[in-house]
XYZ file of C-alpha atoms in Angstrom:
635
model
C 0.000 0.000 0.000
C 1.306 3.473 -0.871
C 1.920 5.805 2.071
C 1.378 9.561 1.712
C 4.230 11.672 3.143
C 3.356 13.949 6.059
C 4.691 16.978 4.198
C 4.552 17.711 0.472
C 6.125 20.801 -1.035
C 5.790 22.117 -4.577
C 9.387 21.093 -5.271
C 8.473 17.443 -4.669
C 6.316 17.348 -7.829
C 8.387 17.303 -11.069
C 7.209 19.681 -13.771
C 6.800 16.902 -16.401
C 4.508 15.020 -14.020
C 2.349 18.111 -13.536
C 2.122 18.607 -17.292
C 1.108 15.004 -17.854
C -1.750 15.347 -15.351
C -3.148 18.276 -17.282
C -3.182 16.242 -20.504
C -5.043 13.250 -19.144
C -8.525 12.685 -20.507
C -11.493 13.837 -18.374
C -12.763 10.398 -17.477
C -9.298 9.059 -16.618
C -7.990 12.074 -14.655
C -9.789 11.178 -11.434
C -8.860 7.502 -11.503
C -5.200 7.869 -12.497
C -4.016 10.664 -10.210
C -1.580 8.894 -7.972
C -1.697 11.190 -4.947
C -5.508 11.129 -4.784
C -5.651 7.355 -5.176
C -3.108 6.838 -2.403
C -4.889 9.200 -0.015
C -8.261 7.631 -0.705
C -7.280 4.038 -0.243
C -5.013 4.691 2.743
C -7.930 6.178 4.698
C -10.292 3.699 6.325
C -11.905 6.314 8.553
C -13.490 8.456 5.846
C -15.898 7.478 3.102
C -14.301 8.751 -0.113
C -16.659 8.511 -3.082
C -15.678 9.887 -6.485
C -18.144 10.026 -9.384
C -18.088 10.935 -13.047
C -19.823 14.097 -14.250
C -23.187 12.291 -14.297
C -22.847 11.186 -10.685
C -22.138 7.516 -11.345
C -19.693 6.208 -8.730
C -16.140 5.603 -10.042
C -14.186 5.298 -6.780
C -15.456 3.772 -3.518
C -12.657 3.563 -0.944
C -12.136 1.173 1.953
C -13.620 3.732 4.360
C -16.813 3.853 2.290
C -16.899 0.050 2.220
C -16.523 -0.083 5.994
C -19.113 2.587 6.739
C -21.728 1.536 4.187
C -21.261 -2.250 4.042
C -20.994 -2.358 0.234
C -18.041 -3.728 -1.666
C -16.727 -1.305 -4.256
C -17.805 -3.717 -6.991
C -21.413 -3.458 -5.761
C -21.678 0.237 -6.623
C -18.989 1.322 -9.130
C -20.486 2.203 -12.524
C -23.934 1.248 -11.162
C -25.410 3.879 -8.869
C -24.984 7.467 -7.660
C -24.411 8.572 -4.049
C -28.060 9.690 -3.987
C -29.062 6.016 -4.163
C -27.411 5.346 -0.778
C -28.742 8.561 0.858
C -31.972 9.125 2.789
C -34.476 9.975 0.004
C -36.514 12.334 2.168
C -33.413 14.314 3.133
C -32.373 14.508 -0.531
C -35.829 15.891 -1.411
C -35.674 18.365 1.473
C -32.182 19.480 0.422
C -33.368 20.027 -3.164
C -36.295 22.121 -1.949
C -34.101 24.159 0.408
C -31.486 24.852 -2.249
C -34.177 25.743 -4.785
C -35.413 28.463 -2.426
C -31.926 29.554 -1.338
C -30.485 29.809 -4.848
C -33.738 30.797 -6.613
C -33.450 28.032 -9.202
C -35.287 24.698 -9.551
C -33.121 21.784 -8.382
C -34.107 18.183 -9.077
C -34.160 15.829 -6.067
C -31.418 13.248 -6.559
C -27.705 13.491 -7.238
C -28.047 17.080 -8.537
C -29.197 18.189 -5.078
C -26.063 16.693 -3.495
C -23.577 18.479 -5.767
C -25.386 21.579 -7.025
C -23.430 24.068 -4.920
C -20.107 22.407 -5.732
C -20.971 22.483 -9.444
C -21.331 26.275 -9.114
C -17.995 26.618 -7.319
C -19.592 27.162 -3.903
C -17.989 25.523 -0.872
C -20.395 22.893 0.405
C -20.362 20.940 3.670
C -23.658 19.464 4.834
C -25.235 16.806 7.007
C -26.860 13.756 5.426
C -28.047 10.318 6.484
C -26.392 7.442 4.612
C -28.158 4.072 4.234
C -26.005 0.960 4.610
C -26.374 -2.179 2.540
C -28.210 -3.841 5.474
C -30.704 -0.959 5.583
C -29.380 0.636 8.756
C -28.586 4.346 8.741
C -25.979 6.681 10.144
C -25.515 10.456 10.130
C -22.591 11.817 8.140
C -20.994 15.198 7.479
C -20.313 15.329 3.750
C -17.929 17.647 1.879
C -18.440 17.953 -1.879
C -15.874 19.144 -4.426
C -16.331 19.507 -8.178
C -13.420 17.919 -10.069
C -12.444 19.865 -13.182
C -10.091 19.348 -16.129
C -7.630 21.911 -17.506
C -10.491 23.562 -19.429
C -12.345 24.078 -16.141
C -15.040 21.625 -17.243
C -16.482 19.351 -14.550
C -15.341 15.738 -14.974
C -16.752 14.435 -11.707
C -17.324 15.036 -8.026
C -15.548 14.040 -4.817
C -17.720 13.361 -1.730
C -15.891 12.962 1.578
C -17.952 11.735 4.526
C -17.267 11.264 8.234
C -19.300 9.552 10.916
C -19.220 9.848 14.703
C -17.419 6.570 15.348
C -14.195 7.819 13.811
C -14.217 11.425 14.927
C -12.651 11.427 18.358
C -9.966 8.800 17.607
C -8.990 10.488 14.341
C -8.834 13.932 15.946
C -6.596 12.713 18.793
C -4.327 10.825 16.398
C -3.933 13.895 14.175
C -3.018 16.112 17.092
C -0.520 13.603 18.536
C 1.176 13.092 15.199
C 1.495 16.816 14.518
C -0.031 16.182 11.100
C -2.525 19.017 11.494
C 0.188 21.618 11.974
C 2.213 20.255 9.060
C -0.792 20.224 6.719
C -1.783 23.785 7.627
C 1.590 25.374 6.986
C 2.391 23.281 3.889
C -0.910 24.197 2.265
C -0.974 26.964 -0.298
C -4.756 26.814 -0.496
C -5.638 27.730 3.082
C -4.847 31.087 4.635
C -3.258 30.157 7.952
C -2.679 33.205 10.125
C -1.239 32.858 13.618
C -1.184 35.831 16.001
C 0.145 36.598 19.454
C -2.259 37.062 22.359
C -2.935 40.691 21.341
C -3.785 39.734 17.767
C -0.588 40.915 16.048
C 0.212 38.566 13.160
C 3.215 36.285 13.802
C 2.803 33.701 11.042
C 1.367 34.362 7.585
C 1.592 31.186 5.497
C 1.961 30.771 1.758
C -1.797 30.222 1.388
C -2.488 33.554 3.068
C 0.095 35.242 0.792
C -1.548 33.750 -2.290
C -5.107 34.632 -1.267
C -4.479 38.127 0.075
C -1.639 39.315 -2.129
C 0.600 40.355 0.771
C 4.034 38.991 1.495
C 4.441 37.734 5.051
C 6.994 40.488 5.666
C 4.319 43.102 4.879
C 2.194 42.092 7.847
C 4.118 40.063 10.444
C 4.547 42.051 13.682
C 2.624 44.967 12.147
C -1.169 44.449 11.931
C -3.990 42.173 13.127
C -6.317 40.061 10.933
C -9.057 42.649 11.596
C -7.046 45.110 9.480
C -7.499 42.924 6.384
C -11.190 42.176 7.091
C -14.302 44.051 5.959
C -14.744 46.717 8.710
C -18.546 46.762 8.408
C -18.725 42.996 8.929
C -16.341 43.180 11.902
C -18.594 45.804 13.520
C -21.718 43.738 12.789
C -20.063 40.635 14.265
C -19.109 42.535 17.432
C -22.674 43.806 17.836
C -24.211 40.369 17.237
C -21.844 38.643 19.664
C -22.477 41.334 22.279
C -26.188 40.503 22.128
C -25.665 36.751 21.922
C -23.219 36.534 24.813
C -24.635 39.470 26.814
C -21.248 41.177 27.134
C -19.786 44.230 25.343
C -17.351 43.225 22.584
C -15.138 45.780 20.879
C -15.228 45.891 17.050
C -11.840 44.761 15.816
C -9.664 41.737 16.485
C -11.545 40.939 19.717
C -14.729 40.342 17.704
C -12.905 37.815 15.491
C -11.584 35.676 18.354
C -13.941 36.336 21.281
C -15.681 32.962 21.178
C -12.405 31.092 20.770
C -10.958 32.986 23.725
C -13.821 31.596 25.826
C -13.187 28.039 24.650
C -16.128 28.026 22.224
C -15.641 26.438 18.803
C -16.052 29.184 16.212
C -16.455 29.015 12.430
C -17.866 32.051 10.660
C -18.080 33.823 7.296
C -16.083 36.974 6.685
C -14.960 39.072 3.725
C -11.174 39.458 3.390
C -9.634 42.466 1.600
C -6.609 41.797 -0.623
C -3.606 44.107 -0.956
C -5.005 45.394 -4.280
C -8.325 46.295 -2.600
C -10.353 43.460 -4.110
C -12.415 41.288 -1.806
C -13.322 37.609 -1.456
C -15.595 35.682 0.899
C -13.907 33.317 3.338
C -14.989 30.734 5.872
C -12.776 31.295 8.926
C -12.088 28.820 11.709
C -10.575 30.281 14.900
C -8.649 28.386 17.587
C -7.101 29.793 20.752
C -3.467 28.657 21.193
C -2.624 27.916 24.816
C 0.514 27.076 26.751
C 0.890 24.274 29.284
C -0.752 26.469 31.925
C -3.797 26.848 29.656
C -3.083 30.558 29.199
C -3.769 31.985 25.742
C -0.562 32.761 23.865
C -2.156 33.509 20.511
C -4.788 32.569 17.953
C -4.854 30.494 14.761
C -7.233 31.672 11.985
C -7.678 29.237 9.107
C -9.565 30.637 6.116
C -10.763 29.135 2.849
C -12.187 30.769 -0.239
C -14.136 29.290 -3.137
C -11.461 29.968 -5.720
C -9.015 27.685 -3.916
C -10.870 24.579 -4.974
C -11.258 24.983 -8.747
C -8.221 22.886 -9.649
C -8.197 19.113 -9.323
C -4.519 19.211 -8.485
C -5.199 21.703 -5.665
C -7.944 19.435 -4.347
C -5.460 16.542 -4.236
C -2.969 18.539 -2.189
C -5.740 19.727 0.154
C -7.351 16.330 0.684
C -5.536 15.514 3.902
C -6.093 18.973 5.328
C -9.755 19.009 4.342
C -10.304 15.750 6.155
C -8.759 17.234 9.278
C -10.871 20.373 8.971
C -13.960 18.193 8.760
C -12.970 16.525 11.989
C -12.762 19.960 13.598
C -16.107 20.922 12.096
C -17.942 17.766 13.151
C -16.627 18.069 16.699
C -18.009 21.599 16.665
C -21.361 20.210 15.571
C -21.296 17.761 18.474
C -20.663 20.515 20.995
C -23.059 23.090 19.544
C -25.956 20.716 18.798
C -29.275 21.880 20.246
C -29.924 18.336 21.476
C -28.375 16.774 24.561
C -25.962 14.245 23.055
C -24.345 11.300 24.784
C -22.342 8.256 23.834
C -22.567 5.127 25.979
C -20.985 1.705 25.946
C -23.291 -1.294 25.220
C -24.180 -1.577 28.914
C -25.417 2.024 29.069
C -22.420 3.618 30.824
C -21.796 7.168 29.533
C -18.486 7.650 27.702
C -18.967 11.158 26.280
C -21.476 14.039 26.362
C -21.887 17.510 24.919
C -22.623 20.824 26.620
C -26.373 20.417 26.221
C -26.311 17.136 28.137
C -24.482 18.897 30.960
C -27.204 21.568 31.004
C -30.012 19.000 30.880
C -28.617 16.945 33.761
C -27.125 19.803 35.809
C -23.915 17.768 36.014
C -20.449 18.342 34.619
C -18.972 16.230 31.868
C -16.611 14.583 34.358
C -19.539 13.683 36.612
C -21.522 12.189 33.731
C -18.778 10.079 32.163
C -18.715 6.676 33.808
C -22.256 6.924 35.186
C -25.262 4.871 33.964
C -27.242 7.036 31.568
C -30.560 5.767 33.020
C -29.820 7.583 36.292
C -30.696 10.923 34.694
C -34.308 10.040 33.868
C -37.378 9.857 36.121
C -38.102 6.294 35.003
C -34.769 4.419 34.909
C -36.443 1.185 33.854
C -38.113 2.878 30.883
C -34.794 4.492 29.909
C -33.138 1.066 30.125
C -35.917 -0.327 27.931
C -35.063 2.312 25.321
C -31.447 1.110 25.402
C -32.588 -2.486 24.845
C -34.643 -1.381 21.835
C -31.572 0.339 20.354
C -29.387 -2.737 20.818
C -32.089 -4.996 19.364
C -33.184 -2.861 16.411
C -29.992 -0.768 16.011
C -31.947 2.438 16.506
C -34.857 4.049 18.311
C -36.698 7.221 17.346
C -38.990 9.605 19.215
C -38.977 7.563 22.432
C -40.433 9.899 25.057
C -38.660 10.102 28.405
C -38.524 12.623 31.225
C -35.058 13.831 32.197
C -34.382 14.989 35.744
C -31.438 17.164 36.748
C -29.602 17.084 40.063
C -31.957 19.740 41.499
C -35.070 17.773 40.587
C -36.094 19.833 37.557
C -37.869 17.622 35.029
C -37.750 18.034 31.258
C -39.758 16.065 28.692
C -37.437 14.833 25.939
C -37.626 12.876 22.706
C -34.928 10.200 22.873
C -33.335 9.109 19.571
C -30.414 6.720 19.395
C -28.425 4.441 17.111
C -25.755 1.813 17.637
C -22.053 2.529 17.000
C -19.579 0.076 15.482
C -15.852 0.045 14.803
C -14.325 -0.681 11.400
C -14.642 -4.432 12.031
C -18.365 -4.043 12.691
C -17.903 -4.778 16.376
C -20.475 -3.066 18.587
C -18.892 -0.192 20.502
C -21.923 1.444 22.077
C -24.833 3.781 21.457
C -25.007 7.365 20.212
C -28.096 9.097 21.640
C -29.779 12.485 21.382
C -32.351 13.830 23.829
C -34.319 16.794 22.477
C -36.266 19.031 24.848
C -39.933 18.768 23.792
C -41.436 20.590 26.768
C -42.610 23.549 24.684
C -43.871 21.201 21.980
C -45.988 19.253 24.468
C -47.269 22.457 26.064
C -48.164 23.783 22.622
C -49.994 20.546 21.805
C -51.955 20.774 25.055
C -52.767 24.421 24.356
C -53.898 23.649 20.812
C -56.095 20.829 22.100
C -57.553 23.097 24.768
C -58.279 25.826 22.216
C -59.943 23.258 19.962
C -62.213 21.989 22.757
C -62.922 25.100 24.869
C -64.606 28.452 24.406
C -61.978 31.206 24.366
C -64.173 33.692 26.289
C -65.546 31.597 29.179
C -62.978 28.760 29.074
C -65.923 26.342 29.201
C -66.038 23.272 26.921
C -67.300 24.170 23.461
C -69.787 22.431 21.182
C -67.207 19.892 19.957
C -66.278 18.737 23.460
C -69.944 18.828 24.512
C -70.841 16.312 21.789
C -67.999 14.022 22.888
C -68.982 14.197 26.569
C -72.619 13.593 25.648
C -71.628 10.424 23.798
C -69.717 9.294 26.877
C -72.730 10.033 29.110
C -75.015 8.065 26.790
C -72.615 5.096 26.787
C -72.317 5.195 30.584
C -76.090 5.374 30.982
C -76.489 2.341 28.720
C -73.956 0.376 30.773
C -75.261 1.154 34.279
C -78.947 1.756 33.416
C -78.967 5.017 35.388
C -80.503 8.179 34.022
C -78.564 11.185 32.829
C -79.904 14.643 32.013
C -79.063 17.365 29.513
C -80.102 20.965 30.068
C -80.198 23.472 27.229
C -80.528 27.084 28.362
C -80.748 30.428 26.584
C -80.382 33.827 28.270
C -83.680 35.719 27.927
C -82.646 39.344 28.034
C -79.138 39.229 26.585
C -79.503 40.870 23.173
C -80.726 44.153 24.641
C -77.527 44.410 26.708
C -75.361 43.932 23.633
C -77.411 46.467 21.682
C -77.277 49.177 24.365
C -73.894 48.659 26.028
C -71.820 46.891 23.406
C -70.446 43.397 22.997
C -67.635 43.919 25.511
C -70.245 44.325 28.269
C -72.177 41.351 26.910
C -68.988 39.298 27.189
C -68.734 40.238 30.891
C -72.259 38.937 31.455
C -71.491 35.671 29.642
C -68.407 35.159 31.814
C -70.422 35.794 34.990
C -73.259 33.537 33.798
C -70.803 30.687 33.131
C -69.417 31.123 36.663
C -72.887 31.029 38.226
C -73.915 27.927 36.302
C -70.678 26.138 37.218
C -71.277 26.882 40.919
C -74.630 25.087 40.744
C -73.417 21.657 39.598
C -71.075 18.920 40.778
C -67.441 18.729 39.723
C -68.125 15.648 37.590
C -70.938 17.367 35.654
C -70.315 19.288 32.431
C -71.048 22.976 31.871
C -70.473 24.130 28.292
C -71.022 27.217 26.193
C -72.856 25.940 23.158
C -72.771 29.183 21.208
C -73.782 32.828 21.587
C -75.802 33.095 24.815
C -76.644 29.348 24.889
C -75.291 27.012 27.563
C -75.509 23.245 28.068
C -75.273 21.243 31.296
C -74.895 17.441 31.378
C -75.699 15.642 34.641
C -74.539 12.018 34.893
C -74.928 9.117 37.328
C -78.460 10.112 38.375
C -81.107 7.776 39.781
C -82.321 4.659 37.988
C -85.879 5.808 38.759
C -87.262 8.295 36.263
C -89.414 10.243 38.709
C -86.566 10.592 41.193
C -84.206 11.588 38.365
C -86.685 14.231 37.239
C -86.821 15.604 40.764
C -83.009 15.626 41.071
C -82.419 17.319 37.739
C -85.325 19.705 38.379
C -83.718 20.930 41.593
C -80.432 21.581 39.770
C -82.253 23.362 36.942
C -84.142 25.549 39.438
C -80.907 26.345 41.244
C -79.375 27.484 37.946
C -82.489 29.441 36.932
C -82.498 31.282 40.253
C -78.767 32.015 40.113
C -79.017 33.436 36.599
C -82.031 35.568 37.523
C -80.141 37.538 40.147
C -79.101 41.084 39.090
C -75.745 41.544 37.354
C -73.309 44.351 38.211
C -70.928 44.553 35.266
C -67.885 46.759 35.825
C -65.598 47.829 32.997
C -63.218 50.619 32.003
C -63.275 52.287 28.591
C -60.203 53.988 27.178
C -59.860 57.508 28.527
C -62.864 57.152 30.840
C -63.441 56.306 34.476
C -64.508 52.853 35.631
C -68.184 52.197 34.830
C -70.664 49.736 36.373
C -73.760 48.623 34.464
C -76.602 46.857 36.258
C -78.638 44.377 34.242
C -81.259 41.744 34.851
C -81.157 38.646 32.730
C -83.093 35.412 33.170
C -82.827 32.071 31.417
C -85.184 29.640 29.722
C -84.143 26.045 30.378
C -85.083 22.852 28.534
C -84.290 19.475 30.137
C -84.063 15.994 28.600
C -83.715 12.777 30.629
C -82.206 9.761 28.888
C -81.267 6.171 29.700
C -80.351 3.262 27.392
C -80.734 5.719 24.523
C -79.708 4.285 21.161
C -80.216 7.477 19.178
C -77.626 10.156 18.415
C -76.390 13.062 20.551
C -78.080 15.348 18.034
C -81.461 13.847 19.008
C -80.991 14.713 22.674
C -79.712 18.202 21.899
C -82.644 18.798 19.550
C -85.158 17.674 22.189
C -83.580 19.843 24.875
C -83.587 22.793 22.468
C -87.291 22.213 21.756
C -88.054 22.130 25.503
C -86.065 25.347 25.971
C -88.074 27.101 23.249
C -91.268 25.886 24.895
C -90.113 27.513 28.156
C -89.282 30.719 26.284
C -92.651 30.707 24.528
C -94.465 30.183 27.822
C -93.126 33.434 29.217
C -89.372 32.907 29.759
C -87.496 32.391 33.041
C -89.035 28.892 33.116
C -87.951 25.250 33.050
C -89.514 22.677 30.741
C -88.861 18.940 30.507
C -89.017 17.327 27.101
C -91.822 14.834 26.688
C -93.348 13.032 23.725
C -96.452 15.119 24.405
C -96.668 18.815 25.285
C -93.899 20.041 27.563
C -94.855 20.533 31.160
C -93.437 22.627 33.944
C -91.733 20.638 36.686
C -94.008 20.590 39.736
C -93.182 23.446 42.041
C -91.189 25.406 39.396
C-alpha cells in the first residue's frame, strides 16, 4: 500500500509530471491521479466517493466500504451517491437549495452536488443508508473535479461519521499532522497571532489569497485590518447581544468565542492588498501554553477559488479531512440536542454541553455513570437502550429527564448503535431533544380546539364528545342522565345598548354562576352565543326521582341566573363604569337512559323544551316529553 508523506512541497512534484496530469482525458484524470488514489485508499476512517460528471460512482474507498457495508464492486459504474442517501433528506435538500439559490433543483444526485458544481464551498449533514438498511448520520464535503479547461469531470464526496471522529482527531493532534498540513498548504490562509492579535505567522496560502508577502504584515497588523470593517462591527454587535457582554469591534470580535473556549467558524470578507475582496470561511482556535493561558490565535480561512483545480484538491485532501474533523466536533458541541455516547451496557463515555445543562452535572460527573440515572423512570430508559441494541436504533422515544436539582424536562430520545471498522459493537449514540414547549403547545392547541376562548368552558365539539360518553355510561349502568339546554332571555338588549364587551362580561359571569350550581363531575359548556348546556350524569335509575333531582339543579341554575348583574368595565380615557342588568334564562331538560339514538337527538329535544319555556313566558324550566312540555311541579 502506498503511504502519503506527512509533508509535500511544490518542489516534490516534477514539472513533467504536472504537465502530464493536465493532458489526461477527463474520465481518466480522477482515476489515475496517484496522490488522490493513495490518499483515498489509505484512509479507512473516511468514506471517499468519487463520481463521473453524471454522478455515477467511479471510486469507492475502503472507508466507504466499511461505513456503508458495500463492496466497491457493488456500486462502481452502477449507482450514484443519492441512491445510498436518505431519500426524504435529498428531497428536502433540493427544496431548500431551490429556495436559497432561486433556481429549480431536481431531487437526486443534482441536489447533493449543485453548490459544488457552481464553485460554492459545500459541507452538509446527510443520512447514509447501509447495505443492510441501517442508517448513520454523516458530514459530507463535496468538491467539483475539473479538467484543464475548467469543465467538470466528476465530483468528490468525503464523509465522516461519529465513530471515527474522536480517535482520528486525537491521532492527528498527537502526530502533529494538522500543523504540518496547515503550513504546507498553499490553499488555506493560515494566520497565527500573538495574544494581542498581532500577526506572527502568515503562510503561503495567506500570501496567495491576500496578495501580501508575510513580511508586509508580520509584527505589524492584526487580521481585523485585512477584514471588511462593516462585517467586523456587525459581528461585534451580534456577539455582544448573543453573549450578553460588550465586545469591541476589531480583532476581539474575530476571536472572542475562541478565547472563551467556544468552537467558532464564521463567514467573513477578506480584503486583498489590491483592494479586491473575497468571501472566506474562517475557523478560529485559541493557542494555549501548558498552563492553559492563551498565547495567541490560529485563523484558518478558505475561499471558493481555492478549490477549482483538481490538483489543488489533491494537495488539500488531507487537510480538508482534518478540517472536517474539527467541524464535526463543533457540531457535536453546539448541537441543540443533549448528546451522549454510551458503551453497550449504558455507561456514559462522552457528552456535549447540552447534556451537561439538561442533567445539571459536569462532563466529568456524567462520564462513567449509567445514563438511566438521569431520567425519572430508569427502567423505561433502560428499555429504550434495549430497543436500540435490538433494532440498532430508536426514534422519538419519550422520556422525562431529571437534573440534580429535581427539575424535570420532557425529551424525545433518539439513538443508534455505533460500530468500529470491524463491525464490532462499541456502544450507542443518543440524542435527547427538549420537547417541553412542543408538548405544552400541543396541550394548548387541544384546549383551544375543545374550549370556548371567552368563558374557558367546553365548546360544542367537546360537549358532543362528553354527551356520547354520558349516553354510553347510561347504557352500561342503566342510570338516568340529564341534559339541560338554556338560553339567556334578556341578553340581546344588553349587547345592543352597552356593546359586545359588556355582553362578554355577562357571559363570563353567567358561566361562573352555572358552574357553581353543579357537581365537579358534571359538564357545563357554552354551546354558542348566549346558549349554555349542562350534562348531569350518574343520576337515579328511577325516572321520577331523576326528574326531581335534575329539576332541583335546573331551578338552582335558573335562580342564580335571575339575580341582578353588576358589570364593571373601564373604557379607554374614561373612568370605571358599572352597568346593572337583569337577565333570566329559559331552560329545557331531557332525561335519557339506554338511549340508542344520536347526541343530536338529545340536543334537539332539549332545544325544543327550551323554546317551549321561552314561549311560555321565559325564566321557566320545561322537561321534554313526547307530548306537550310541562313545567316541573313546584317550578
